[in-house]
Amino acid sequence: MCNELTFVFGCHHTEDKIWPCAKAKLCKSRYRNGTVTHPGECPECLGGRSWPMATFTFSQDRRGADRTNHEYCLEYAQSWIDWVVLLLATTYEDFADGDNDNPMSYDSVAADVMRTMYRETMCRECDKPHLFGKPCTSCTSTRSLTSILGNPVISYRREVAQKECDYYFGRHLEDLDEWELQQVREIIKEEAICPDHGTLMHRVLSVPPSDVNKCLNKYFAVLRQIMDDVVTGGLDRPGHGQDGLHLQHEAYTMCAGLVLNIVVCMMAFDTGLKTYYMRDIMKCLVHMLVHPTDYRNPFPTVAKELDLRNFQCVMLCYTRTLEAPTKVMKALFLAVESDFRSVRNEHRMAIAKTIPEPEDIMRTRLHLHTTKVLNSDEDCPICLSPMSEEVLQLKCSHQFHFECVLSHMREANAGKNLCGICRASIDEKEKDEKGIYGIKWFQALNEEVDIEIVGNNRMFVDAEGPELKWPMLRDTLAGLGWEREEVKPVNQKGKGLWRRH
């Protein structure tokens, strides 16, 4: 299930961003993580610049989380089952030829993975597949799958996708029709879709775990507990003989357990996965360990909702036709884990390079909160030289060289950016002493609809106001970060409660 976050900035602009899940389509019902707030301006007001994620405040929205938790874990588990099927099916021919020590690398499988993701792209409206992310032909929707633009990590992912496409399609898919290859390249240039395989599902504004080994050990510990419960739980059950599980069932469970090691590795490197979901997802994936002819079912309610048919066919093929299936799975795990680490390091370096430096943000804020002066006869109060270079006029009407003001902001104590003459703020918003009652939009609405403010983050709005004013009221309050509560407050007859997060 895709994740959704609401970004609220100090300029009263809000923006909803969607983090795609492992599948190459946007889910209609998305899991809402919460709200991210920042006291500064939005990227649009800052001319495309973005604040470092360390400066944001995250508040988790738990309303409805219990209802979507189960769906989220199922979607996530199913996406990795499908991915593993593609990986195993693509590498089977190399294993069947006897080359167990040198299986096909993860890199060579990536092209097929990306090609499959393009073909499985779904329409946002009708959920039907359409070709290469173009507008749907099955319904009237004209929307295409577009990435979130302006974010440095998305730009990095787009560059990786372009490089991977040119390299892998030319090297490993030589039989691909030229017209199809050209269409895929054009779609990437048009930014219609950005595949996730190049960066292993890394979400947009997330940073890879600092200690992946610790995360891996935690996940593997849970996996060992689950495998012990499945294997030992079947020893005392009738139908498999007094010596334990049937050899075929035992081999199937052991090989599937090694495949789960690969999935656990991918989960540990996936920065979009919340740690507290890990155990629930593992409970969904435990059905991969059970042979299709075995009646044991640790979690019967979940088994009906997962599609394991393709996985079971591939695993039966591995366990019945290969001489050493467990050795094959261990070699494949090492290949995948090694590639994941290399891509993670590239991702971390890319994030480190693209996060704006403090001086970049200072420059942007100066241009935003000051006025550029073309001609000035005065001398700069800081360097005492003529205003021959770029000159800025502050809100207090004092003029300085741009570089002089920037140098002054660098040396300011405790981040207080004040004018060197009158000590007025350079980049802070003007404070309204009257609070919300002095804001123009509130004054205009209060003339038509009775509004009562309670504290800083709650207001009661007359629910019996003119109907024509409600669309404007909803749009205005929603744009300013206010959200309407469905429950009517006590002792406030005829009024609806709005809360600002």
mmCIF file of N, CA and C in Angstrom, residues 448-491:
data_model
loop_
_atom_site.group_PDB
_atom_site.id
_atom_site.type_symbol
_atom_site.label_atom_id
_atom_site.label_comp_id
_atom_site.label_asym_id
_atom_site.label_seq_id
_atom_site.Cartn_x
_atom_site.Cartn_y
_atom_site.Cartn_z
ATOM 1 N N GLU A 448 -19.586 36.394 7.643
ATOM 2 C CA GLU A 448 -20.683 35.589 7.104
ATOM 3 C C GLU A 448 -20.989 34.365 7.972
ATOM 4 N N VAL A 449 -19.955 33.778 8.565
ATOM 5 C CA VAL A 449 -20.115 32.553 9.357
ATOM 6 C C VAL A 449 -19.535 32.797 10.746
ATOM 7 N N ASP A 450 -20.265 32.413 11.777
ATOM 8 C CA ASP A 450 -19.817 32.611 13.145
ATOM 9 C C ASP A 450 -18.684 31.646 13.469
ATOM 10 N N ILE A 451 -17.510 32.191 13.815
ATOM 11 C CA ILE A 451 -16.333 31.390 14.144
ATOM 12 C C ILE A 451 -15.870 31.749 15.544
ATOM 13 N N GLU A 452 -15.606 30.736 16.331
ATOM 14 C CA GLU A 452 -15.142 30.942 17.693
ATOM 15 C C GLU A 452 -13.812 30.213 17.893
ATOM 16 N N ILE A 453 -12.751 30.962 18.207
ATOM 17 C CA ILE A 453 -11.420 30.396 18.373
ATOM 18 C C ILE A 453 -11.242 29.922 19.815
ATOM 19 N N VAL A 454 -10.722 28.697 19.969
ATOM 20 C CA VAL A 454 -10.421 28.146 21.286
ATOM 21 C C VAL A 454 -8.965 27.718 21.265
ATOM 22 N N GLY A 455 -8.090 28.489 21.872
ATOM 23 C CA GLY A 455 -6.662 28.172 21.838
ATOM 24 C C GLY A 455 -6.067 28.479 20.478
ATOM 25 N N ASN A 456 -4.922 27.890 20.203
ATOM 26 C CA ASN A 456 -4.228 28.137 18.957
ATOM 27 C C ASN A 456 -4.567 27.135 17.871
ATOM 28 N N ASN A 457 -5.074 25.961 18.236
ATOM 29 C CA ASN A 457 -5.225 24.896 17.254
ATOM 30 C C ASN A 457 -6.646 24.361 17.153
ATOM 31 N N ARG A 458 -7.651 25.059 17.726
ATOM 32 C CA ARG A 458 -9.025 24.585 17.635
ATOM 33 C C ARG A 458 -9.945 25.767 17.374
ATOM 34 N N MET A 459 -10.975 25.545 16.577
ATOM 35 C CA MET A 459 -11.974 26.574 16.337
ATOM 36 C C MET A 459 -13.333 25.908 16.120
ATOM 37 N N PHE A 460 -14.386 26.599 16.546
ATOM 38 C CA PHE A 460 -15.752 26.139 16.341
ATOM 39 C C PHE A 460 -16.398 27.018 15.276
ATOM 40 N N VAL A 461 -16.890 26.392 14.207
ATOM 41 C CA VAL A 461 -17.468 27.120 13.084
ATOM 42 C C VAL A 461 -18.956 26.814 13.028
ATOM 43 N N ASP A 462 -19.773 27.868 12.829
ATOM 44 C CA ASP A 462 -21.217 27.733 12.772
ATOM 45 C C ASP A 462 -21.599 26.827 11.616
ATOM 46 N N ALA A 463 -22.187 25.666 11.925
ATOM 47 C CA ALA A 463 -22.586 24.715 10.894
ATOM 48 C C ALA A 463 -23.854 25.135 10.166
ATOM 49 N N GLU A 464 -24.550 26.149 10.650
ATOM 50 C CA GLU A 464 -25.788 26.579 10.025
ATOM 51 C C GLU A 464 -25.592 27.828 9.172
ATOM 52 N N GLY A 465 -24.350 28.132 8.821
ATOM 53 C CA GLY A 465 -24.070 29.290 7.991
ATOM 54 C C GLY A 465 -24.579 29.099 6.572
ATOM 55 N N PRO A 466 -24.507 30.115 5.740
ATOM 56 C CA PRO A 466 -24.964 30.002 4.355
ATOM 57 C C PRO A 466 -24.249 28.865 3.631
ATOM 58 N N GLU A 467 -25.008 28.062 2.895
ATOM 59 C CA GLU A 467 -24.421 26.918 2.218
ATOM 60 C C GLU A 467 -23.412 27.337 1.162
ATOM 61 N N LEU A 468 -23.637 28.491 0.546
ATOM 62 C CA LEU A 468 -22.728 28.934 -0.500
ATOM 63 C C LEU A 468 -21.341 29.266 0.056
ATOM 64 N N LYS A 469 -21.249 29.526 1.357
ATOM 65 C CA LYS A 469 -19.964 29.879 1.947
ATOM 66 C C LYS A 469 -19.137 28.653 2.346
ATOM 67 N N TRP A 470 -19.792 27.480 2.444
ATOM 68 C CA TRP A 470 -19.066 26.311 2.927
ATOM 69 C C TRP A 470 -17.966 25.846 1.988
ATOM 70 N N PRO A 471 -18.171 25.798 0.669
ATOM 71 C CA PRO A 471 -17.039 25.405 -0.193
ATOM 72 C C PRO A 471 -15.823 26.306 -0.011
ATOM 73 N N MET A 472 -16.056 27.621 0.057
ATOM 74 C CA MET A 472 -14.944 28.545 0.260
ATOM 75 C C MET A 472 -14.306 28.321 1.629
ATOM 76 N N LEU A 473 -15.147 28.078 2.652
ATOM 77 C CA LEU A 473 -14.634 27.854 3.996
ATOM 78 C C LEU A 473 -13.770 26.593 4.059
ATOM 79 N N ARG A 474 -14.262 25.505 3.472
ATOM 80 C CA ARG A 474 -13.508 24.257 3.504
ATOM 81 C C ARG A 474 -12.181 24.400 2.786
ATOM 82 N N ASP A 475 -12.222 24.983 1.576
ATOM 83 C CA ASP A 475 -10.985 25.117 0.807
ATOM 84 C C ASP A 475 -9.984 26.021 1.514
ATOM 85 N N THR A 476 -10.483 27.097 2.112
ATOM 86 C CA THR A 476 -9.572 28.031 2.781
ATOM 87 C C THR A 476 -8.928 27.398 4.003
ATOM 88 N N LEU A 477 -9.726 26.763 4.845
ATOM 89 C CA LEU A 477 -9.184 26.170 6.060
ATOM 90 C C LEU A 477 -8.280 24.980 5.754
ATOM 91 N N ALA A 478 -8.660 24.173 4.764
ATOM 92 C CA ALA A 478 -7.821 23.030 4.405
ATOM 93 C C ALA A 478 -6.470 23.485 3.878
ATOM 94 N N GLY A 479 -6.459 24.571 3.126
ATOM 95 C CA GLY A 479 -5.200 25.094 2.611
ATOM 96 C C GLY A 479 -4.304 25.672 3.678
ATOM 97 N N LEU A 480 -4.882 25.997 4.827
ATOM 98 C CA LEU A 480 -4.104 26.566 5.933
ATOM 99 C C LEU A 480 -3.776 25.534 7.006
ATOM 100 N N GLY A 481 -4.018 24.262 6.705
ATOM 101 C CA GLY A 481 -3.643 23.217 7.653
ATOM 102 C C GLY A 481 -4.713 22.850 8.649
ATOM 103 N N TRP A 482 -5.971 23.326 8.450
ATOM 104 C CA TRP A 482 -7.059 22.982 9.370
ATOM 105 C C TRP A 482 -7.800 21.766 8.837
ATOM 106 N N GLU A 483 -8.250 20.904 9.748
ATOM 107 C CA GLU A 483 -8.978 19.702 9.381
ATOM 108 C C GLU A 483 -10.234 19.582 10.233
ATOM 109 N N ARG A 484 -11.331 19.259 9.596
ATOM 110 C CA ARG A 484 -12.602 19.203 10.310
ATOM 111 C C ARG A 484 -12.747 17.879 11.053
ATOM 112 N N GLU A 485 -13.202 17.964 12.289
ATOM 113 C CA GLU A 485 -13.473 16.784 13.092
ATOM 114 C C GLU A 485 -14.916 16.364 12.863
ATOM 115 N N GLU A 486 -15.121 15.037 12.731
ATOM 116 C CA GLU A 486 -16.470 14.535 12.482
ATOM 117 C C GLU A 486 -17.329 14.551 13.747
ATOM 118 N N VAL A 487 -16.692 14.384 14.911
ATOM 119 C CA VAL A 487 -17.438 14.335 16.174
ATOM 120 C C VAL A 487 -17.807 15.753 16.610
ATOM 121 N N LYS A 488 -19.072 15.978 16.903
ATOM 122 C CA LYS A 488 -19.502 17.309 17.342
ATOM 123 C C LYS A 488 -19.053 17.564 18.784
ATOM 124 N N PRO A 489 -18.567 18.734 19.077
ATOM 125 C CA PRO A 489 -18.091 19.033 20.428
ATOM 126 C C PRO A 489 -19.256 19.190 21.405
ATOM 127 N N VAL A 490 -18.937 19.016 22.654
ATOM 128 C CA VAL A 490 -19.951 19.147 23.717
ATOM 129 C C VAL A 490 -20.237 20.631 23.959
ATOM 130 N N ASN A 491 -21.515 20.944 24.200
ATOM 131 C CA ASN A 491 -21.948 22.309 24.533
ATOM 132 C C ASN A 491 -21.649 23.316 23.426
#
